[in-house]
Coordinates of C-alpha atoms in Angstrom, one line a residue:
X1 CA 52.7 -19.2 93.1
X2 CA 55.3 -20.6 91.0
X3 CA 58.6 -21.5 93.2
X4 CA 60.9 -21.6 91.0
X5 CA 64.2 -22.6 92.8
X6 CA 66.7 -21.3 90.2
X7 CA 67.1 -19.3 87.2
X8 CA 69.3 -18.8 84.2
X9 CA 71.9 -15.9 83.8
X10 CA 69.5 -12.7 83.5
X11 CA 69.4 -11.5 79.4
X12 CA 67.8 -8.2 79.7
X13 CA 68.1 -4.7 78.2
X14 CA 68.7 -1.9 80.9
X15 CA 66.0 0.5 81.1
X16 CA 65.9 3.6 82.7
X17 CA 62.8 3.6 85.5
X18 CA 60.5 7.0 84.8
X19 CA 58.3 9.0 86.8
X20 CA 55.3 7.1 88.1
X21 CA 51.7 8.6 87.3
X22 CA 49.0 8.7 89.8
X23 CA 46.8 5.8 90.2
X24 CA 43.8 5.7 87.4
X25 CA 40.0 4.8 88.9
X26 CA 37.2 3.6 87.0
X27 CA 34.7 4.3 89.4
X28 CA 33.6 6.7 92.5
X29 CA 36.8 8.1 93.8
X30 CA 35.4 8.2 96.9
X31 CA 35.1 4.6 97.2
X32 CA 38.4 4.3 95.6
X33 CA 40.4 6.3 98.4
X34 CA 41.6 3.8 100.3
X35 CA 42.3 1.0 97.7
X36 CA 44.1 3.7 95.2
X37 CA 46.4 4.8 98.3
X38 CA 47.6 1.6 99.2
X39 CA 48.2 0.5 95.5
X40 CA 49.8 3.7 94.9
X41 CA 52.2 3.2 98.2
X42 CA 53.2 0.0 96.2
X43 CA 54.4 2.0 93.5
X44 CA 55.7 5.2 95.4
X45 CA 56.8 3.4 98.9
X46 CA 58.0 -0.1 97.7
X47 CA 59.2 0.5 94.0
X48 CA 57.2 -1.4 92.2
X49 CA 56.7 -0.5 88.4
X50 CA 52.6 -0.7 88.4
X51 CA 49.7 -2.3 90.0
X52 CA 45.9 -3.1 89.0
X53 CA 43.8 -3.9 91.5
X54 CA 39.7 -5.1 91.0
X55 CA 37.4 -6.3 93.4
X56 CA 34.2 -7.2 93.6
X57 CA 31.0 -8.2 95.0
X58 CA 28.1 -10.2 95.0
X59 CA 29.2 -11.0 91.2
X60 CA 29.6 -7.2 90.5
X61 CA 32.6 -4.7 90.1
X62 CA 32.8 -2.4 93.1
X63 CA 36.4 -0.7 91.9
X64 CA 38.5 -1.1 89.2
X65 CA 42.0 1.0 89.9
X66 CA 45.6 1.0 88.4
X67 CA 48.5 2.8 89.3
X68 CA 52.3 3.2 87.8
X69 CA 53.5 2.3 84.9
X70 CA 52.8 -0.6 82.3
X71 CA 55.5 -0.1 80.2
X72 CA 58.3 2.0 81.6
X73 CA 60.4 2.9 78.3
X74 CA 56.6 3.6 76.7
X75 CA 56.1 5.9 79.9
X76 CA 52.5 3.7 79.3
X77 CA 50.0 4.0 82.6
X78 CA 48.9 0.7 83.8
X79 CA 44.8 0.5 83.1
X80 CA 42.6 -1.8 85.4
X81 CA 42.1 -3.8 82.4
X82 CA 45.6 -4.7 81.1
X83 CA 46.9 -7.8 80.9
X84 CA 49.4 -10.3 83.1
X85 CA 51.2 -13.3 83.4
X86 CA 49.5 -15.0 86.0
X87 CA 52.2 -18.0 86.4
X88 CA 50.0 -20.4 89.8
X89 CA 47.0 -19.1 89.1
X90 CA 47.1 -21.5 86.1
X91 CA 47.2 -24.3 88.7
X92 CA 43.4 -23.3 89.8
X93 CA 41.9 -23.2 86.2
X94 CA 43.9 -26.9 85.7
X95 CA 42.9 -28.3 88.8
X96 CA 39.0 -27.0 87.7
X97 CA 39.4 -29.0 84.6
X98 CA 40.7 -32.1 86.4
X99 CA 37.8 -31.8 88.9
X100 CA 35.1 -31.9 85.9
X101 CA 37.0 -34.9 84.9
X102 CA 36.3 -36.5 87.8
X103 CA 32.8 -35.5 88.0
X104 CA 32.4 -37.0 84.8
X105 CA 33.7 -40.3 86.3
X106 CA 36.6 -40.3 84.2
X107 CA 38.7 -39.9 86.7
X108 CA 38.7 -40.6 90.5
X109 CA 40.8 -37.9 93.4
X110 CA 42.4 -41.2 95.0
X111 CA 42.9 -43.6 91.9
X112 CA 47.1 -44.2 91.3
X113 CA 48.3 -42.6 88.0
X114 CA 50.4 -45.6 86.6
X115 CA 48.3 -45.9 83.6
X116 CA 47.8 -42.8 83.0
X117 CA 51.1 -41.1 82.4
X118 CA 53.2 -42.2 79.4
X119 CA 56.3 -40.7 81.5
X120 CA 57.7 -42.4 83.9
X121 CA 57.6 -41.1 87.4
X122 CA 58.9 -42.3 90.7
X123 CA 56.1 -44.5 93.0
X124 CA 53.5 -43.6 90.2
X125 CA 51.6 -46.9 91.2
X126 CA 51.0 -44.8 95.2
X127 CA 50.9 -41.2 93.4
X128 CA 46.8 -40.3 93.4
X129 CA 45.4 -37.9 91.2
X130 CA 44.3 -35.8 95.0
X131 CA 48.9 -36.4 95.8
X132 CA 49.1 -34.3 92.4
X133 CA 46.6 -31.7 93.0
X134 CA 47.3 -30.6 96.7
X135 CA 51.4 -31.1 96.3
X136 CA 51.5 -34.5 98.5
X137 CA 53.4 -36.5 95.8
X138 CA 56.3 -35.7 96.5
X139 CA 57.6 -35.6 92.9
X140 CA 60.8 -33.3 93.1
X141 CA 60.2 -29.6 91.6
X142 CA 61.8 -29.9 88.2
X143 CA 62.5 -26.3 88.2
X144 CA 65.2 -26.6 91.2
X145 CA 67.2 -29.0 88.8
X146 CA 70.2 -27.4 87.5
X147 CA 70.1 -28.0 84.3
X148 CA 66.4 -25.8 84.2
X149 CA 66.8 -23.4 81.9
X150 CA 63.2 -21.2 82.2
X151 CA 64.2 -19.2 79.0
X152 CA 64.1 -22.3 77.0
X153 CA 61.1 -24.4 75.3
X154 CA 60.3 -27.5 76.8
X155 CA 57.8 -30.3 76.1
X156 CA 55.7 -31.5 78.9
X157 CA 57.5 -35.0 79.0
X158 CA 61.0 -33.1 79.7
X159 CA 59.9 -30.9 82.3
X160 CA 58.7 -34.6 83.7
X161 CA 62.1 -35.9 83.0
X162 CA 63.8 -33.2 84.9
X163 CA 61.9 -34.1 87.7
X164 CA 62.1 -37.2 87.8
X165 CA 65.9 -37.7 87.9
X166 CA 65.8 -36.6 91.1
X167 CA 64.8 -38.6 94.6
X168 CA 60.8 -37.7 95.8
X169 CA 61.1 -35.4 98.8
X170 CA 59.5 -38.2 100.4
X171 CA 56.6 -40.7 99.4
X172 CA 53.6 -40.1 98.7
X173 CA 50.9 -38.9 100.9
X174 CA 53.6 -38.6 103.9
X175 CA 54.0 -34.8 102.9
X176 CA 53.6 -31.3 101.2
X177 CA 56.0 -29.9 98.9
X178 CA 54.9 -26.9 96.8
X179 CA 56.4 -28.4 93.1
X180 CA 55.1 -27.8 89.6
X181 CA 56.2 -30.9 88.5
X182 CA 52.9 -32.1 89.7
X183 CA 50.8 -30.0 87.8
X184 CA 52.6 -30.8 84.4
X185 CA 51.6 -34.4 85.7
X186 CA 48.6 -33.2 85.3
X187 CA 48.4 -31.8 82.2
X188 CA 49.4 -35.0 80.7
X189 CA 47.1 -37.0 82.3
X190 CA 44.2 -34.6 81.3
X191 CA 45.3 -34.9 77.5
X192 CA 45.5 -38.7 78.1
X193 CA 42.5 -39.0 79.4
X194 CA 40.5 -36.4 76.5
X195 CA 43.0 -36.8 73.7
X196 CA 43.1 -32.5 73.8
X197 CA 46.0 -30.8 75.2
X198 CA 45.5 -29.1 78.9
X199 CA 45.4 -25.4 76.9
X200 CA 42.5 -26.9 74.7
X201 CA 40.9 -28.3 77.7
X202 CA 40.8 -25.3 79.5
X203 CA 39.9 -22.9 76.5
X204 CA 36.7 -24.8 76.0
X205 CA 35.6 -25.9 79.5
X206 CA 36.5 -22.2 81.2
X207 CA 37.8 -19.7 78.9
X208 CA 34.6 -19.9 76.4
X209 CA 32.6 -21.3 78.8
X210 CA 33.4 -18.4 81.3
X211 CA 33.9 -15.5 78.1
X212 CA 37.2 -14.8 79.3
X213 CA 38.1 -12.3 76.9
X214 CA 41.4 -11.4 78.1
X215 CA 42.6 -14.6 79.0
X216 CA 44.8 -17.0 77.3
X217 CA 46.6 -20.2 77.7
X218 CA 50.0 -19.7 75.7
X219 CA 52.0 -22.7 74.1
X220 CA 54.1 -20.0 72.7
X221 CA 56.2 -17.1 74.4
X222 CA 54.4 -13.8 72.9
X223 CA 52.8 -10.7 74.5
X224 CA 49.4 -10.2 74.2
X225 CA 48.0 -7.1 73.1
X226 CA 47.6 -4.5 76.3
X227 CA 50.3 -6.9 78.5
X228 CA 52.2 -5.2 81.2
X229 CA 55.7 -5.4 80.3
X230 CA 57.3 -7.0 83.4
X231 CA 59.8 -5.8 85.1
X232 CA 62.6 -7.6 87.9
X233 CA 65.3 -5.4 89.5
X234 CA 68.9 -5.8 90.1
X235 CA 68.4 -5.4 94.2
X236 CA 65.5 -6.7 95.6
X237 CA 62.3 -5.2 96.6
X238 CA 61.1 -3.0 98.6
X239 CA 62.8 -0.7 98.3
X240 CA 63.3 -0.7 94.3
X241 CA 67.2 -0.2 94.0
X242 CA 68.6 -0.6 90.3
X243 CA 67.9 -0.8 86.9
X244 CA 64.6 -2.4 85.7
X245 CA 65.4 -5.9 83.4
X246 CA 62.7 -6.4 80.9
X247 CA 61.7 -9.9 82.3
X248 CA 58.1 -10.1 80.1
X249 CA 59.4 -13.1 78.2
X250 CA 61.9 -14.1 80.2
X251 CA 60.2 -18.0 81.2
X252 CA 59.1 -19.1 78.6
X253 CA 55.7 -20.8 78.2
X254 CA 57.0 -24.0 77.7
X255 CA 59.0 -24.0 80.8
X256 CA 55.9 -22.9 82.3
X257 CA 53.7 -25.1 80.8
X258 CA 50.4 -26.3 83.0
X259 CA 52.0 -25.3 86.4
X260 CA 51.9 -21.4 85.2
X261 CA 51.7 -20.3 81.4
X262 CA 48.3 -18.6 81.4
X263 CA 48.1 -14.5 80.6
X264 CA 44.8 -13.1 82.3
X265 CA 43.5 -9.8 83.5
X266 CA 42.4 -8.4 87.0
X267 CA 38.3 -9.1 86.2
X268 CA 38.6 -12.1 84.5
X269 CA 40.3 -14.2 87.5
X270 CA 38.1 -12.7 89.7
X271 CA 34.6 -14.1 87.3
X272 CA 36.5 -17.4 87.2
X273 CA 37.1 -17.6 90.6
X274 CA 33.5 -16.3 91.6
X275 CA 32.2 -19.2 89.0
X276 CA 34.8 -21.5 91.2
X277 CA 33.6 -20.8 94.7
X278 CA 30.2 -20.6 93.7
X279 CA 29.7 -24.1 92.5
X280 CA 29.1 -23.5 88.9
X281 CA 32.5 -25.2 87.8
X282 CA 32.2 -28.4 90.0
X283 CA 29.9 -29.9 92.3
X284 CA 29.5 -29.0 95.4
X285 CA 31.1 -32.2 96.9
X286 CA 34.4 -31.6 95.1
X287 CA 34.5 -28.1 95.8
X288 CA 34.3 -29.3 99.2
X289 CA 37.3 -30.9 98.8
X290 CA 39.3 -28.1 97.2
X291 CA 38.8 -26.4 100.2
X292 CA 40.2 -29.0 102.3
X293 CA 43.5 -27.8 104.0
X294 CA 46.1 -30.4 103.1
X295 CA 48.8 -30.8 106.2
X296 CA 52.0 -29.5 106.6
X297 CA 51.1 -27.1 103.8
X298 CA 50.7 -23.9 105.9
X299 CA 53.8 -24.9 107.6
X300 CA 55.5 -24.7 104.5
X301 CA 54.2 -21.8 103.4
X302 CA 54.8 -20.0 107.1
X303 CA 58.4 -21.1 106.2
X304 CA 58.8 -19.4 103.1
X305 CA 57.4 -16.5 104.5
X306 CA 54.1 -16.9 104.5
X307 CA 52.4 -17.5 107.3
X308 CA 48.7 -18.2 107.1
X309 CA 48.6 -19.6 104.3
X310 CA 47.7 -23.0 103.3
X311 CA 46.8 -25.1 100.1
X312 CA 43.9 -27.7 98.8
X313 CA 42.9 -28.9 95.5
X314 CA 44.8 -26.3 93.6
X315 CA 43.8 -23.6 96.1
X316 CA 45.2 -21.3 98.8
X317 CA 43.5 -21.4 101.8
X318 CA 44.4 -18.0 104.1
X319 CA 43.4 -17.1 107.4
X320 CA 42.5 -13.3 107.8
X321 CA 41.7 -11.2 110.6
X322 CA 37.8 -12.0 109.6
X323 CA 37.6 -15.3 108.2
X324 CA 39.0 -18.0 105.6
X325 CA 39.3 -17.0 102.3
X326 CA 40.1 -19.0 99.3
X327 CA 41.5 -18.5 95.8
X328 CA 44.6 -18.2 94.4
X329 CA 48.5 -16.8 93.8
X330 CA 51.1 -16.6 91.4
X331 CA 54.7 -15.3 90.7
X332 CA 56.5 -15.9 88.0
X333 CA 59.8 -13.8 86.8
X334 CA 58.4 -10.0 86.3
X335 CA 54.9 -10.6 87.7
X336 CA 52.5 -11.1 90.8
X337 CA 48.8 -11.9 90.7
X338 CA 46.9 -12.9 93.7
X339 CA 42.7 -13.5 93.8
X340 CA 41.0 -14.1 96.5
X341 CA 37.3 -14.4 97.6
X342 CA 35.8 -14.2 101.3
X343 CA 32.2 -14.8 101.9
X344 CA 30.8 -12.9 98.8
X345 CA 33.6 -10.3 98.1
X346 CA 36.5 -11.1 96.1
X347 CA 40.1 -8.8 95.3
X348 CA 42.7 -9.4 92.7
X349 CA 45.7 -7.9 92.8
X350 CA 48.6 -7.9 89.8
X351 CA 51.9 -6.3 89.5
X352 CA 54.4 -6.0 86.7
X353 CA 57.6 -7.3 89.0
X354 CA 57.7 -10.5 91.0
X355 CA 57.4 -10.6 94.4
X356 CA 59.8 -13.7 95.7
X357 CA 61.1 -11.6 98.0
X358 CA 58.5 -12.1 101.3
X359 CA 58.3 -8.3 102.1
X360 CA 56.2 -7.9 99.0
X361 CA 54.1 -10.9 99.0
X362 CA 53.1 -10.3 102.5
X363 CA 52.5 -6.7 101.3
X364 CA 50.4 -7.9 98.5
X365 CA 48.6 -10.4 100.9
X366 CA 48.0 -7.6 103.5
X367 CA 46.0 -5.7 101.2
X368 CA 44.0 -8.0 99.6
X369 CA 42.8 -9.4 103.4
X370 CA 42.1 -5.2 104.4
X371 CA 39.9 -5.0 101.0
X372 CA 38.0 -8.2 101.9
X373 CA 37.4 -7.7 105.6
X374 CA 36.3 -4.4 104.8
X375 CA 33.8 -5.4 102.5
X376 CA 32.6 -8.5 104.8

């Protein structure tokens, strides 16, 4: 996900919430029962404006279901195959990229990036690429700096900056800290090393690669066609209490940047993922290593509410009731996404409102783990 610690004053148009539709299916109703109900609880129970919901197996779509609204003023039903900011998830298709990188021997998990950065950082010379990737830098989160403005355009180098005028959380390799300062580390390093930006980077080597049709890696804040307007509230969730604020564009993609900028749909993080996990993005060995639990970080993670989950090489790592299952999550002002993949089935789950509140995540998480241990 993306933590961000603190936002600008919210600059929003009211808008009245409507009447929720039923939830849409693709497929078998039959099969769909249980998945619709609980996505349609989210909407109906816990206020949230819509929900799409895919999951899969072996490689192939067993449901495809949407409920609520994707545009509330529109009175526009959420479809299966609409659109989302996926904020974190953006930190798996970079940490991908960096991983071919260093299967092509042009970079190395435990080399020191001094040399590779052209912004300074604090204890660059002990910072490895791995202390960037699995949050052990301990690079300070530029987006708890007060001065963060997420409505405003930044460059990579002064997201960096913001970071780095503040002390580490401690030094390197001694810790985990969940910050997205590392990840726009990243994405400078990776246009260092190729001479293409991280968005070109990952357009060729996963969104083409991959045909990811609906995906995109935005330097610019704009919808894309068939986006899910999203949507925070003026009391938390559940239950919805309030006015819906129009929070689609509220972060912009620059303040975003390679920590969470990307805009995908429901089946293509689930094919990227299932490429992931299956090997055909990296080798083996490295993939091996992205599954690594890094320490401390499900103690984290417990801490802010939830518990069971822990972090790699750019991936969450969360215990279920019938195994480990790996993938990904994101939040980001106005939207949730979650994919996930045990043994051979995978879920993904997005909704048009944000779920820093931890009822909802663990919500969100709770149904994702029943959809996979039901299919394993």
């Amino acid at each position: 996900m993306w933590m961000k610690r603190c936002a600008a004053p919210v600059i929003a148009a009211l808008i009245g919430v409507a009447a929720s539709p039923p939830a849409h299916a693709t497929t078998d109703p039959s099969r769909d029962a249980r998945l619709r109900t609980e996505i349609q609880e989210l909407v109906d129970v816990d206020g949230v404006p819509g929900v799409a919901a895919v999951t899969s197996r072996d490689g192939r779509p067993v449901r495809r279901v949407a409920a609520g609204l994707a545009d509330i003023p529109a009175n526009r039903a959420m479809r299966p195959g609409d659109r989302f900011r996926v904020a974190s998830i953006t930190k798996t298709f970079v940490a991908a990229v960096v991983l071919q990188l260093v299967a092509e021997h042009r970079l190395a998990l435990d080399q020191p990036i001094a040399g590779l950065l052209p912004e300074p950082v604090p204890h660059a010379d002990l910072i490895t690429v791995r202390d960037l990737l699995d949050h052990a830098s301990g690079l300070f989160d530029y987006s708890a700096d007060p001065r963060f403005d997420p409505g405003a355009a930044y460059t990579p180098a002064q997201l960096i900056a913001l970071g780095a005028a503040h002390p580490p959380y401690f030094l390197p390799g001694t810790g985990f800290y969940y910050s997205s300062t590392n990840y726009i580390v990243l994405g400078e390093i990776v246009r260092r090393v190729t001479g293409h930006t991280i968005q070109d980077e990952v357009r060729t080597r996963l969104i083409r690669a991959l045909h990811l049709t609906g995906t995109t890696f935005p330097t610019a804040t704009t919808v894309a066609p068939r986006q899910a307007r999203g949507y925070v509230f003026a009391a938390p969730l559940p239950p919805r209490s309030g006015p819906a604020l129009d929070a689609t564009t509220r972060t912009s993609a620059g303040a975003a940047g390679a920590a969470a900028a990307m805009v995908s749909t429901g089946d293509d993080v689930d094919r990227f993922l299932s490429a992931l996990l299956g090997g055909r993005l990296v080798p083996q060995h490295l993939l091996a290593e992205m599954e690594r639990a890094t320490p401390g970080a499900d103690a984290f993670f417990t801490a802010a509410g939830m518990p069971g989950v822990g972090y790699g090489l750019g991936l969450t790592i969360t215990s279920t009731p019938c195994g480990t299952a790996y993938g990904s999550l994101g939040d980001i002002d106005g939207y949730t996404s979650s994919v996930m993949q045990l043994g051979h089935s995978r879920v993904a789950l997005l909704l048009n409102t944000n779920s820093l509140q931890p009822s909802l995540r663990r919500q969100t998480l709770s149904i994702a783990e029943q959809e996979l241990c039901r299919a394993d």
